[in-house]
mmCIF file of C-alpha atoms in Angstrom:
data_model
loop_
_atom_site.group_PDB
_atom_site.id
_atom_site.type_symbol
_atom_site.label_atom_id
_atom_site.label_comp_id
_atom_site.label_asym_id
_atom_site.label_seq_id
_atom_site.Cartn_x
_atom_site.Cartn_y
_atom_site.Cartn_z
ATOM 1 C CA MET A 1 -21.167 42.302 -18.562
ATOM 2 C CA VAL A 2 -19.444 38.630 -18.749
ATOM 3 C CA GLN A 3 -16.939 37.242 -17.356
ATOM 4 C CA ILE A 4 -14.974 34.245 -18.281
ATOM 5 C CA LYS A 5 -12.107 32.280 -15.472
ATOM 6 C CA LYS A 6 -10.549 29.085 -18.633
ATOM 7 C CA CYS A 7 -8.755 26.650 -16.677
ATOM 8 C CA GLU A 8 -6.606 23.927 -17.349
ATOM 9 C CA LEU A 9 -6.747 19.781 -16.125
ATOM 10 C CA ALA A 10 -4.818 17.227 -18.103
ATOM 11 C CA GLY A 11 -6.390 18.989 -21.697
ATOM 12 C CA LEU A 12 -9.895 19.832 -20.076
ATOM 13 C CA SER A 13 -11.184 23.371 -19.826
ATOM 14 C CA ILE A 14 -12.860 25.255 -18.267
ATOM 15 C CA LEU A 15 -15.702 28.944 -19.518
ATOM 16 C CA ILE A 16 -17.049 29.803 -16.613
ATOM 17 C CA LEU A 17 -19.429 32.673 -17.556
ATOM 18 C CA SER A 18 -21.234 34.391 -14.433
ATOM 19 C CA ILE A 19 -23.954 36.637 -16.802
ATOM 20 C CA GLY A 20 -26.846 38.529 -16.329
ATOM 21 C CA LEU A 21 -30.144 38.277 -17.139
ATOM 22 C CA TYR A 22 -30.427 40.377 -20.119
ATOM 23 C CA SER A 23 -27.528 39.291 -21.597
ATOM 24 C CA VAL A 24 -27.322 37.383 -24.969
ATOM 25 C CA ILE A 25 -25.759 34.513 -23.185
ATOM 26 C CA TRP A 26 -28.171 32.105 -21.462
ATOM 27 C CA PHE A 27 -26.913 31.602 -17.916
ATOM 28 C CA GLU A 28 -27.461 33.703 -14.083
ATOM 29 C CA ASN A 29 -26.477 33.098 -11.670
ATOM 30 C CA LYS A 30 -27.582 35.365 -8.247
ATOM 31 C CA VAL A 31 -25.384 33.644 -6.369
ATOM 32 C CA GLY A 32 -22.001 34.281 -8.717
ATOM 33 C CA PRO A 33 -20.289 31.675 -9.755
ATOM 34 C CA PRO A 34 -19.551 28.324 -8.023
ATOM 35 C CA ASP A 35 -15.638 27.699 -7.016
ATOM 36 C CA VAL A 36 -13.452 25.865 -9.050
ATOM 37 C CA ILE A 37 -11.142 23.716 -6.839
ATOM 38 C CA ASP A 38 -8.709 21.033 -7.974
ATOM 39 C CA ILE A 39 -8.107 17.845 -5.764
ATOM 40 C CA TYR A 40 -5.323 15.612 -5.489
ATOM 41 C CA GLY A 41 -4.269 12.478 -4.060
ATOM 42 C CA ASN A 42 -2.112 9.689 -4.428
ATOM 43 C CA THR A 43 -4.411 7.677 -2.575
ATOM 44 C CA TRP A 44 -8.735 7.117 -2.918
ATOM 45 C CA TYR A 45 -8.224 8.731 1.184
ATOM 46 C CA SER A 46 -5.809 11.709 0.296
ATOM 47 C CA LEU A 47 -7.921 12.795 -2.377
ATOM 48 C CA GLY A 48 -11.082 12.615 -0.110
ATOM 49 C CA TYR A 49 -9.514 14.220 2.743
ATOM 50 C CA ASP A 50 -7.770 17.291 0.398
ATOM 51 C CA TYR A 51 -11.434 17.236 -1.150
ATOM 52 C CA GLY A 52 -12.694 17.552 2.059
ATOM 53 C CA PHE A 53 -10.579 20.030 3.162
ATOM 54 C CA LYS A 54 -10.864 22.455 0.698
ATOM 55 C CA CYS A 55 -14.487 22.458 0.988
ATOM 56 C CA LYS A 56 -14.546 22.403 4.145
ATOM 57 C CA ASN A 57 -17.045 25.518 5.741
ATOM 58 C CA LYS A 58 -19.438 24.613 2.058
ATOM 59 C CA ILE A 59 -18.996 20.738 2.704
ATOM 60 C CA ASN A 60 -20.341 21.556 6.482
ATOM 61 C CA GLY A 61 -23.436 24.273 5.330
ATOM 62 C CA VAL A 62 -24.826 20.763 3.291
ATOM 63 C CA ILE A 63 -24.719 18.868 6.017
ATOM 64 C CA SER A 64 -26.799 21.094 8.470
ATOM 65 C CA ILE A 65 -29.815 21.591 5.631
ATOM 66 C CA LEU A 66 -28.936 17.241 5.971
ATOM 67 C CA SER A 67 -29.022 17.123 9.932
ATOM 68 C CA SER A 68 -32.550 19.517 9.889
ATOM 69 C CA LEU A 69 -34.010 16.598 7.705
ATOM 70 C CA LYS A 70 -33.015 13.389 9.268
ATOM 71 C CA ASN A 71 -35.794 12.869 11.816
ATOM 72 C CA LEU A 72 -38.459 13.633 8.706
ATOM 73 C CA ILE A 73 -36.181 11.461 6.621
ATOM 74 C CA GLU A 74 -36.243 8.632 8.774
ATOM 75 C CA SER A 75 -40.104 9.026 10.420
ATOM 76 C CA THR A 76 -41.198 9.222 6.493
ATOM 77 C CA THR A 77 -39.013 5.584 5.835
ATOM 78 C CA LYS A 78 -38.727 4.185 8.617
ATOM 79 C CA ILE A 79 -35.036 3.231 7.752
ATOM 80 C CA THR A 80 -32.641 5.661 10.747
ATOM 81 C CA PHE A 81 -29.487 6.023 8.909
ATOM 82 C CA ASP A 82 -27.678 3.589 10.688
ATOM 83 C CA GLU A 83 -29.690 1.411 8.837
ATOM 84 C CA TYR A 84 -29.261 2.898 5.180
ATOM 85 C CA ILE A 85 -25.931 2.319 6.014
ATOM 86 C CA ASN A 86 -25.865 -0.914 6.298
ATOM 87 C CA ILE A 87 -28.246 -1.362 3.705
ATOM 88 C CA TYR A 88 -26.102 0.569 0.984
ATOM 89 C CA SER A 89 -22.850 0.226 1.928
ATOM 90 C CA LYS A 90 -22.469 -3.122 0.463
ATOM 91 C CA TYR A 91 -23.757 -2.074 -2.804
ATOM 92 C CA ILE A 92 -20.483 0.243 -2.601
ATOM 93 C CA PRO A 93 -16.310 -0.101 -3.938
ATOM 94 C CA ASN A 94 -13.741 -0.283 -1.556
ATOM 95 C CA ASN A 95 -12.330 2.374 -2.932
ATOM 96 C CA ILE A 96 -15.200 4.927 -2.667
ATOM 97 C CA ILE A 97 -15.662 4.265 1.077
ATOM 98 C CA GLU A 98 -12.302 5.072 1.845
ATOM 99 C CA LEU A 99 -12.589 8.422 -0.537
ATOM 100 C CA MET A 100 -16.100 9.280 2.115
ATOM 101 C CA HIS A 101 -13.425 8.467 5.345
ATOM 102 C CA GLY A 102 -11.129 10.853 3.991
ATOM 103 C CA ILE A 103 -14.132 14.001 2.183
ATOM 104 C CA ALA A 104 -15.405 13.378 6.457
ATOM 105 C CA ASP A 105 -12.254 13.689 7.434
ATOM 106 C CA GLY A 106 -10.499 16.383 5.526
ATOM 107 C CA ALA A 107 -14.890 18.684 6.600
ATOM 108 C CA SER A 108 -14.105 17.499 10.282
ATOM 109 C CA VAL A 109 -17.990 15.972 9.484
ATOM 110 C CA SER A 110 -18.565 12.219 10.214
ATOM 111 C CA TYR A 111 -18.396 9.024 7.742
ATOM 112 C CA SER A 112 -22.364 8.315 8.380
ATOM 113 C CA GLU A 113 -23.276 12.240 7.617
ATOM 114 C CA ILE A 114 -21.279 12.606 3.818
ATOM 115 C CA PHE A 115 -22.539 8.487 3.198
ATOM 116 C CA ILE A 116 -25.933 9.756 3.523
ATOM 117 C CA LEU A 117 -25.506 13.398 2.338
ATOM 118 C CA ASN A 118 -23.655 10.762 -1.509
ATOM 119 C CA LEU A 119 -27.459 8.731 -1.354
ATOM 120 C CA PHE A 120 -29.350 11.951 -0.503
ATOM 121 C CA PHE A 121 -30.806 11.630 -4.114
ATOM 122 C CA ASP A 122 -32.021 8.391 -3.724
ATOM 123 C CA ILE A 123 -33.555 8.126 -0.859
ATOM 124 C CA TYR A 124 -35.443 11.740 -0.871
ATOM 125 C CA PRO A 125 -37.717 11.283 -3.227
ATOM 126 C CA ASP A 126 -39.616 8.759 -0.550
ATOM 127 C CA VAL A 127 -39.941 12.150 1.145
ATOM 128 C CA PHE A 128 -40.859 14.100 -1.054
ATOM 129 C CA GLU A 129 -42.177 12.775 -3.616
ATOM 130 C CA GLY A 130 -42.334 13.827 -6.797
ATOM 131 C CA LEU A 131 -39.302 16.425 -6.443
ATOM 132 C CA GLY A 132 -35.960 15.147 -8.269
ATOM 133 C CA PHE A 133 -32.875 17.268 -10.164
ATOM 134 C CA GLY A 134 -32.352 17.612 -13.635
ATOM 135 C CA CYS A 135 -33.769 18.975 -15.855
ATOM 136 C CA SER A 136 -33.786 18.342 -19.818
ATOM 137 C CA ALA A 137 -30.911 17.512 -21.826
ATOM 138 C CA PHE A 138 -29.868 17.195 -25.646
ATOM 139 C CA ILE A 139 -27.464 15.180 -26.958
ATOM 140 C CA ILE A 140 -25.711 16.424 -30.646
ATOM 141 C CA THR A 141 -23.877 14.024 -32.140
ATOM 142 C CA ASN A 142 -23.710 15.231 -36.219
ATOM 143 C CA LYS A 143 -25.573 17.795 -37.191
ATOM 144 C CA SER A 144 -22.300 21.193 -35.397
ATOM 145 C CA ASN A 145 -20.324 22.272 -37.724
ATOM 146 C CA ALA A 146 -16.367 19.725 -38.475
ATOM 147 C CA GLU A 147 -14.502 22.126 -36.484
ATOM 148 C CA THR A 148 -16.672 21.829 -32.492
ATOM 149 C CA GLY A 149 -17.910 17.797 -33.131
ATOM 150 C CA PRO A 150 -20.072 16.748 -31.297
ATOM 151 C CA PHE A 151 -21.339 18.522 -28.147
ATOM 152 C CA PHE A 152 -24.190 18.278 -25.314
ATOM 153 C CA CYS A 153 -26.405 20.812 -23.164
ATOM 154 C CA ARG A 154 -28.073 20.430 -19.667
ATOM 155 C CA THR A 155 -29.851 23.036 -18.055
ATOM 156 C CA VAL A 156 -29.520 21.807 -13.348
ATOM 157 C CA ASP A 157 -33.230 22.408 -11.883
ATOM 158 C CA ASN A 158 -33.799 21.502 -8.298
ATOM 159 C CA ALA A 159 -36.697 21.408 -5.903
ATOM 160 C CA ALA A 160 -34.558 21.289 -2.875
ATOM 161 C CA ILE A 161 -32.338 24.042 -3.768
ATOM 162 C CA ILE A 162 -30.826 25.437 -0.564
ATOM 163 C CA LEU A 163 -29.292 22.728 -0.956
ATOM 164 C CA MET A 164 -27.521 23.395 -3.897
ATOM 165 C CA GLU A 165 -27.728 26.711 -5.211
ATOM 166 C CA TYR A 166 -25.962 28.027 -2.695
ATOM 167 C CA TRP A 167 -23.559 24.863 -2.221
ATOM 168 C CA GLN A 168 -22.403 23.965 -4.999
ATOM 169 C CA VAL A 169 -19.008 23.370 -6.784
ATOM 170 C CA ILE A 170 -16.684 22.716 -9.599
ATOM 171 C CA LEU A 171 -14.307 19.883 -8.643
ATOM 172 C CA ARG A 172 -11.037 19.320 -11.127
ATOM 173 C CA VAL A 173 -10.381 15.978 -9.807
ATOM 174 C CA HIS A 174 -6.940 14.202 -9.994
ATOM 175 C CA PRO A 175 -7.616 10.506 -9.020
ATOM 176 C CA PRO A 176 -4.877 7.943 -7.891
ATOM 177 C CA LYS A 177 -5.902 6.145 -10.737
ATOM 178 C CA GLY A 178 -8.350 6.618 -13.560
ATOM 179 C CA ASN A 179 -8.904 9.092 -15.293
ATOM 180 C CA PRO A 180 -8.917 13.223 -14.667
ATOM 181 C CA CYS A 181 -11.976 15.017 -14.900
ATOM 182 C CA ILE A 182 -13.623 18.161 -14.239
ATOM 183 C CA ILE A 183 -17.021 17.235 -11.672
ATOM 184 C CA HIS A 184 -19.810 20.100 -11.555
ATOM 185 C CA THR A 185 -21.889 19.609 -8.198
ATOM 186 C CA GLY A 186 -23.188 19.571 -4.959
ATOM 187 C CA ALA A 187 -19.779 20.664 -2.252
ATOM 188 C CA GLY A 188 -19.129 16.507 -0.154
ATOM 189 C CA PHE A 189 -21.229 15.339 -2.896
ATOM 190 C CA ILE A 190 -18.400 12.261 -4.822
ATOM 191 C CA GLY A 191 -20.148 12.160 -8.224
ATOM 192 C CA PRO A 192 -21.380 14.528 -11.082
ATOM 193 C CA LEU A 193 -25.251 15.866 -12.046
ATOM 194 C CA THR A 194 -22.554 16.585 -14.417
ATOM 195 C CA GLY A 195 -19.127 16.436 -15.850
ATOM 196 C CA MET A 196 -16.505 14.736 -18.596
ATOM 197 C CA ASN A 197 -13.391 14.019 -17.951
ATOM 198 C CA SER A 198 -9.237 13.819 -19.722
ATOM 199 C CA LYS A 199 -10.338 10.948 -22.241
ATOM 200 C CA GLY A 200 -13.523 13.639 -23.794
ATOM 201 C CA VAL A 201 -16.215 11.421 -22.012
ATOM 202 C CA SER A 202 -19.432 13.330 -20.605
ATOM 203 C CA LEU A 203 -22.286 12.826 -18.758
ATOM 204 C CA PHE A 204 -25.160 14.548 -17.176
ATOM 205 C CA VAL A 205 -27.880 12.965 -14.801
ATOM 206 C CA ASN A 206 -31.667 13.517 -15.234
ATOM 207 C CA PHE A 207 -34.221 12.248 -12.097
ATOM 208 C CA VAL A 208 -36.663 10.095 -12.789
ATOM 209 C CA GLY A 209 -39.809 8.855 -11.276
ATOM 210 C CA ALA A 210 -40.109 5.650 -11.643
ATOM 211 C CA ASP A 211 -42.441 2.760 -10.116
ATOM 212 C CA LYS A 212 -38.910 -0.377 -9.288
ATOM 213 C CA THR A 213 -37.319 1.496 -6.670
ATOM 214 C CA GLY A 214 -35.009 -0.791 -4.300
ATOM 215 C CA VAL A 215 -31.583 -0.315 -2.941
ATOM 216 C CA GLY A 216 -28.201 -0.348 -5.500
ATOM 217 C CA VAL A 217 -25.616 1.503 -6.786
ATOM 218 C CA PRO A 218 -25.611 5.429 -5.772
ATOM 219 C CA MET A 219 -26.904 7.554 -8.417
ATOM 220 C CA LEU A 220 -24.053 10.361 -7.519
ATOM 221 C CA ILE A 221 -21.235 7.124 -7.682
ATOM 222 C CA SER A 222 -22.648 5.611 -10.086
ATOM 223 C CA GLY A 223 -21.793 8.853 -12.598
ATOM 224 C CA TYR A 224 -18.269 9.937 -10.643
ATOM 225 C CA ILE A 225 -17.333 5.035 -11.276
ATOM 226 C CA ALA A 226 -18.350 5.983 -15.314
ATOM 227 C CA LEU A 227 -16.600 8.907 -15.072
ATOM 228 C CA ILE A 228 -13.109 7.939 -14.162
ATOM 229 C CA TYR A 229 -13.375 4.854 -15.785
ATOM 230 C CA SER A 230 -14.406 4.739 -19.251
ATOM 231 C CA ASN A 231 -12.654 5.891 -22.510
ATOM 232 C CA THR A 232 -15.434 5.843 -24.114
ATOM 233 C CA THR A 233 -19.535 6.246 -24.541
ATOM 234 C CA PHE A 234 -19.606 2.353 -24.386
ATOM 235 C CA ASP A 235 -17.737 2.082 -21.366
ATOM 236 C CA ALA A 236 -19.592 3.965 -19.943
ATOM 237 C CA VAL A 237 -22.545 2.692 -20.910
ATOM 238 C CA GLY A 238 -21.072 -1.075 -19.967
ATOM 239 C CA LEU A 239 -20.099 0.182 -16.507
ATOM 240 C CA LEU A 240 -23.897 1.866 -15.987
ATOM 241 C CA ASN A 241 -26.040 -1.259 -17.455
ATOM 242 C CA GLY A 242 -23.524 -3.607 -15.677
ATOM 243 C CA THR A 243 -21.723 -5.802 -18.511
ATOM 244 C CA LEU A 244 -17.989 -3.987 -16.865
ATOM 245 C CA MET A 245 -16.544 -3.379 -13.546
ATOM 246 C CA PRO A 246 -16.724 -2.371 -11.711
ATOM 247 C CA ASN A 247 -20.801 -2.696 -11.377
ATOM 248 C CA CYS A 248 -23.263 0.013 -11.350
ATOM 249 C CA THR A 249 -25.766 -2.106 -10.601
ATOM 250 C CA PRO A 250 -28.061 -2.318 -9.919
ATOM 251 C CA HIS A 251 -28.975 1.330 -9.218
ATOM 252 C CA ALA A 252 -30.570 2.244 -6.027
ATOM 253 C CA SER A 253 -32.825 4.313 -8.120
ATOM 254 C CA SER A 254 -34.745 5.421 -11.364
ATOM 255 C CA TRP A 255 -32.082 8.346 -13.698
ATOM 256 C CA ASN A 256 -32.151 9.365 -17.348
ATOM 257 C CA PHE A 257 -27.895 9.127 -17.764
ATOM 258 C CA GLY A 258 -26.526 11.406 -21.249
ATOM 259 C CA ILE A 259 -23.433 10.293 -22.106
ATOM 260 C CA LEU A 260 -21.331 11.536 -25.614
ATOM 261 C CA ASP A 261 -17.563 11.218 -26.614
ATOM 262 C CA ARG A 262 -15.673 12.246 -29.093
ATOM 263 C CA PHE A 263 -16.070 10.497 -31.436
ATOM 264 C CA GLY A 264 -19.768 11.182 -31.639
ATOM 265 C CA ASN A 265 -20.883 8.529 -29.805
ATOM 266 C CA GLY A 266 -24.317 8.902 -27.856
ATOM 267 C CA ALA A 267 -25.410 7.285 -25.738
ATOM 268 C CA ILE A 268 -29.532 7.911 -22.927
ATOM 269 C CA VAL A 269 -28.842 4.764 -20.312
ATOM 270 C CA GLU A 270 -32.497 4.982 -18.411
ATOM 271 C CA THR A 271 -32.230 2.575 -15.038
ATOM 272 C CA THR A 272 -34.451 1.864 -12.455
ATOM 273 C CA ASN A 273 -33.504 -0.539 -9.567
ATOM 274 C CA GLU A 274 -34.539 -3.312 -11.471
ATOM 275 C CA LEU A 275 -33.652 -2.204 -15.504
ATOM 276 C CA VAL A 276 -31.244 -0.630 -17.937
ATOM 277 C CA ASN A 277 -32.156 -0.197 -21.182
ATOM 278 C CA VAL A 278 -29.549 2.078 -23.259
ATOM 279 C CA ARG A 279 -31.120 4.626 -26.699
ATOM 280 C CA TRP A 280 -28.527 5.329 -28.818
ATOM 281 C CA SER A 281 -27.807 8.533 -30.966
ATOM 282 C CA ASN A 282 -29.323 8.023 -34.127
ATOM 283 C CA ASN A 283 -26.842 8.743 -36.732
ATOM 284 C CA LYS A 284 -29.385 10.239 -39.383
ATOM 285 C CA ILE A 285 -31.208 11.860 -36.993
ATOM 286 C CA GLY A 286 -27.889 13.250 -35.237
ATOM 287 C CA TRP A 287 -29.311 14.188 -31.614
ATOM 288 C CA ILE A 288 -30.993 12.372 -29.069
ATOM 289 C CA ALA A 289 -32.635 13.782 -25.646
ATOM 290 C CA ALA A 290 -33.524 13.525 -22.268
ATOM 291 C CA THR A 291 -35.769 14.916 -20.019
ATOM 292 C CA ASN A 292 -37.579 13.872 -16.985
ATOM 293 C CA HIS A 293 -38.791 10.793 -17.831
ATOM 294 C CA PHE A 294 -38.282 7.186 -19.862
ATOM 295 C CA VAL A 295 -39.706 7.761 -23.440
ATOM 296 C CA SER A 296 -38.204 3.989 -24.818
ATOM 297 C CA SER A 297 -41.252 1.193 -25.297
ATOM 298 C CA GLU A 298 -39.597 -0.514 -22.765
ATOM 299 C CA MET A 299 -39.845 1.331 -19.969
ATOM 300 C CA TYR A 300 -42.604 3.658 -20.169
ATOM 301 C CA GLU A 301 -45.379 2.614 -18.637
ATOM 302 C CA HIS A 302 -42.911 2.447 -15.714
ATOM 303 C CA ASN A 303 -43.358 6.170 -15.894
ATOM 304 C CA ALA A 304 -44.575 6.770 -12.094
ATOM 305 C CA TYR A 305 -45.414 10.100 -12.666
ATOM 306 C CA LEU A 306 -44.992 11.011 -16.340
ATOM 307 C CA SER A 307 -45.525 15.812 -15.382
ATOM 308 C CA GLU A 308 -46.966 17.749 -18.603
ATOM 309 C CA SER A 309 -43.485 19.781 -17.892
ATOM 310 C CA SER A 310 -41.097 16.876 -18.584
ATOM 311 C CA ILE A 311 -43.048 16.250 -22.376
ATOM 312 C CA SER A 312 -43.904 19.273 -22.580
ATOM 313 C CA ARG A 313 -39.864 19.714 -22.368
ATOM 314 C CA LEU A 314 -38.930 16.683 -24.674
ATOM 315 C CA GLU A 315 -41.482 18.271 -27.851
ATOM 316 C CA THR A 316 -39.871 21.000 -27.436
ATOM 317 C CA ILE A 317 -36.416 20.070 -27.864
ATOM 318 C CA ILE A 318 -37.630 18.014 -30.307
ATOM 319 C CA THR A 319 -38.638 20.721 -32.606
ATOM 320 C CA LYS A 320 -36.400 23.472 -31.959
ATOM 321 C CA ILE A 321 -33.444 20.683 -33.167
ATOM 322 C CA ASN A 322 -35.342 18.485 -36.093
ATOM 323 C CA SER A 323 -36.276 22.274 -37.683
ATOM 324 C CA SER A 324 -32.734 23.166 -38.126
ATOM 325 C CA GLU A 325 -30.104 22.084 -41.217
ATOM 326 C CA THR A 326 -28.188 22.133 -38.763
ATOM 327 C CA PHE A 327 -27.027 22.498 -35.742
ATOM 328 C CA ASP A 328 -24.321 23.699 -33.542
ATOM 329 C CA ILE A 329 -23.283 25.198 -29.604
ATOM 330 C CA ILE A 330 -24.843 29.124 -30.851
ATOM 331 C CA ASP A 331 -28.052 27.072 -30.526
ATOM 332 C CA GLY A 332 -27.653 25.153 -28.077
ATOM 333 C CA ILE A 333 -26.805 28.233 -25.992
ATOM 334 C CA LYS A 334 -30.480 30.186 -27.252
ATOM 335 C CA LEU A 335 -32.074 26.807 -26.599
ATOM 336 C CA LEU A 336 -30.817 26.626 -22.860
ATOM 337 C CA ARG A 337 -31.558 30.369 -22.505
ATOM 338 C CA SER A 338 -34.896 30.179 -22.791
ATOM 339 C CA HIS A 339 -34.872 29.835 -18.774
ATOM 340 C CA TYR A 340 -34.762 33.147 -18.975
ATOM 341 C CA ASP A 341 -35.536 34.841 -21.682
ATOM 342 C CA SER A 342 -38.049 37.527 -19.464
ATOM 343 C CA LYS A 343 -40.324 37.329 -23.433
ATOM 344 C CA LEU A 344 -41.543 33.708 -23.024
ATOM 345 C CA LYS A 345 -44.655 32.818 -20.748
ATOM 346 C CA PHE A 346 -44.096 30.747 -17.475
ATOM 347 C CA ASP A 347 -47.865 29.956 -17.294
ATOM 348 C CA PHE A 348 -47.219 26.018 -15.678
ATOM 349 C CA PRO A 349 -47.033 24.141 -17.731
ATOM 350 C CA ASP A 350 -47.978 25.518 -21.035
ATOM 351 C CA SER A 351 -45.229 27.083 -21.674
ATOM 352 C CA ARG A 352 -42.960 25.804 -24.897
ATOM 353 C CA THR A 353 -39.910 26.676 -22.951
ATOM 354 C CA VAL A 354 -36.796 24.169 -22.341
ATOM 355 C CA CYS A 355 -37.581 24.689 -18.211
ATOM 356 C CA ASN A 356 -41.588 25.511 -17.359
ATOM 357 C CA HIS A 357 -42.012 23.554 -14.673
ATOM 358 C CA ASP A 358 -43.621 25.182 -11.463
ATOM 359 C CA PRO A 359 -42.445 27.976 -8.749
ATOM 360 C CA LEU A 360 -41.167 25.802 -6.641
ATOM 361 C CA TRP A 361 -37.944 25.003 -8.817
ATOM 362 C CA SER A 362 -35.317 26.579 -9.954
ATOM 363 C CA SER A 363 -32.620 26.866 -11.814
ATOM 364 C CA MET A 364 -29.223 26.006 -10.489
ATOM 365 C CA SER A 365 -27.046 26.099 -13.891
ATOM 366 C CA ALA A 366 -26.426 25.153 -17.459
ATOM 367 C CA PHE A 367 -23.892 23.295 -18.790
ATOM 368 C CA ILE A 368 -22.041 22.681 -22.483
ATOM 369 C CA ALA A 369 -19.497 20.048 -22.645
ATOM 370 C CA VAL A 370 -17.829 19.779 -26.150
ATOM 371 C CA PRO A 371 -15.635 16.224 -25.954
ATOM 372 C CA LYS A 372 -13.690 17.072 -29.228
ATOM 373 C CA LEU A 373 -11.752 20.051 -27.569
ATOM 374 C CA ASN A 374 -12.240 19.117 -23.804
ATOM 375 C CA TYR A 375 -14.444 22.081 -23.015
ATOM 376 C CA THR A 376 -16.716 22.864 -20.597
ATOM 377 C CA LEU A 377 -19.323 25.571 -20.811
ATOM 378 C CA ILE A 378 -20.987 26.613 -17.236
#
């Protein structure tokens, strides 16, 4: 059975689909759809406070898990939480600092807990080697029909599933400055795992294990800046590669940022702490894709652990899309649905699906962004 809820935000709409395993659609969420929460503020602090207050229970749940990992993280990295805050604060814009203070006060937790939570994805690979999040994603720039226009599809998988599956939220953010946006993320996180702003700029993030690590702007904050301040893919790329302000470089760790706008400009921004490379969609091919490794010649050598799963998933996407003269949203849904098709083999790493990693990982959701129509399907 399909339940559809449509929500409006400055020209943006969401379709939230909660669907059983054997449905003709792709998405199953065992704990039900995430909450959809509107957050408002005429200052960055008040925006954060509204977020923290409305998500208080979920944020406290996430913080309780983070607190249980505190000793492990500090003993493994030899860096205390207070030292992390001192090291990373200089890379974070003042308005984001204000936002985090607001979230902490609204949720009745400490500022340090919110700060570390928003740094979590950049430091936990140092504790749990090879673990990250994200899975498979592809951007269709000119193989879809004219009415639909360009779109992207992605799956959100995570090994730290207890942090994400039960505490995920969909935020409709009304900031004091910049673009309103829809963000799919975890409670207490500032930035998106996936999102779209009111100008149609859409963004996803996939973790990459690379050898160039260091300190810099945390991923969740880079993604937030890119959504809030971008009107086109070119703006987002400029923010992520450091040529526009507020500067998102150096990046704290390694990621594939996927970006698409309503004009069909698609790009994958490959980042490490020291390097940024941009892969642009070739309109003759009509698409671009990313999993959990770098593929450009400039960045390939910096893959610290290159999994067979990531390579296999990317090959599957390439094969499926290239075999179709046209590729529309229904085709994208079918490809994402291979997460849950019980007729397909899942004998890692040989199964030829867009999700063939081992049982440690779990799928949170799938996300489709349709910038021209300002629609997201989650």
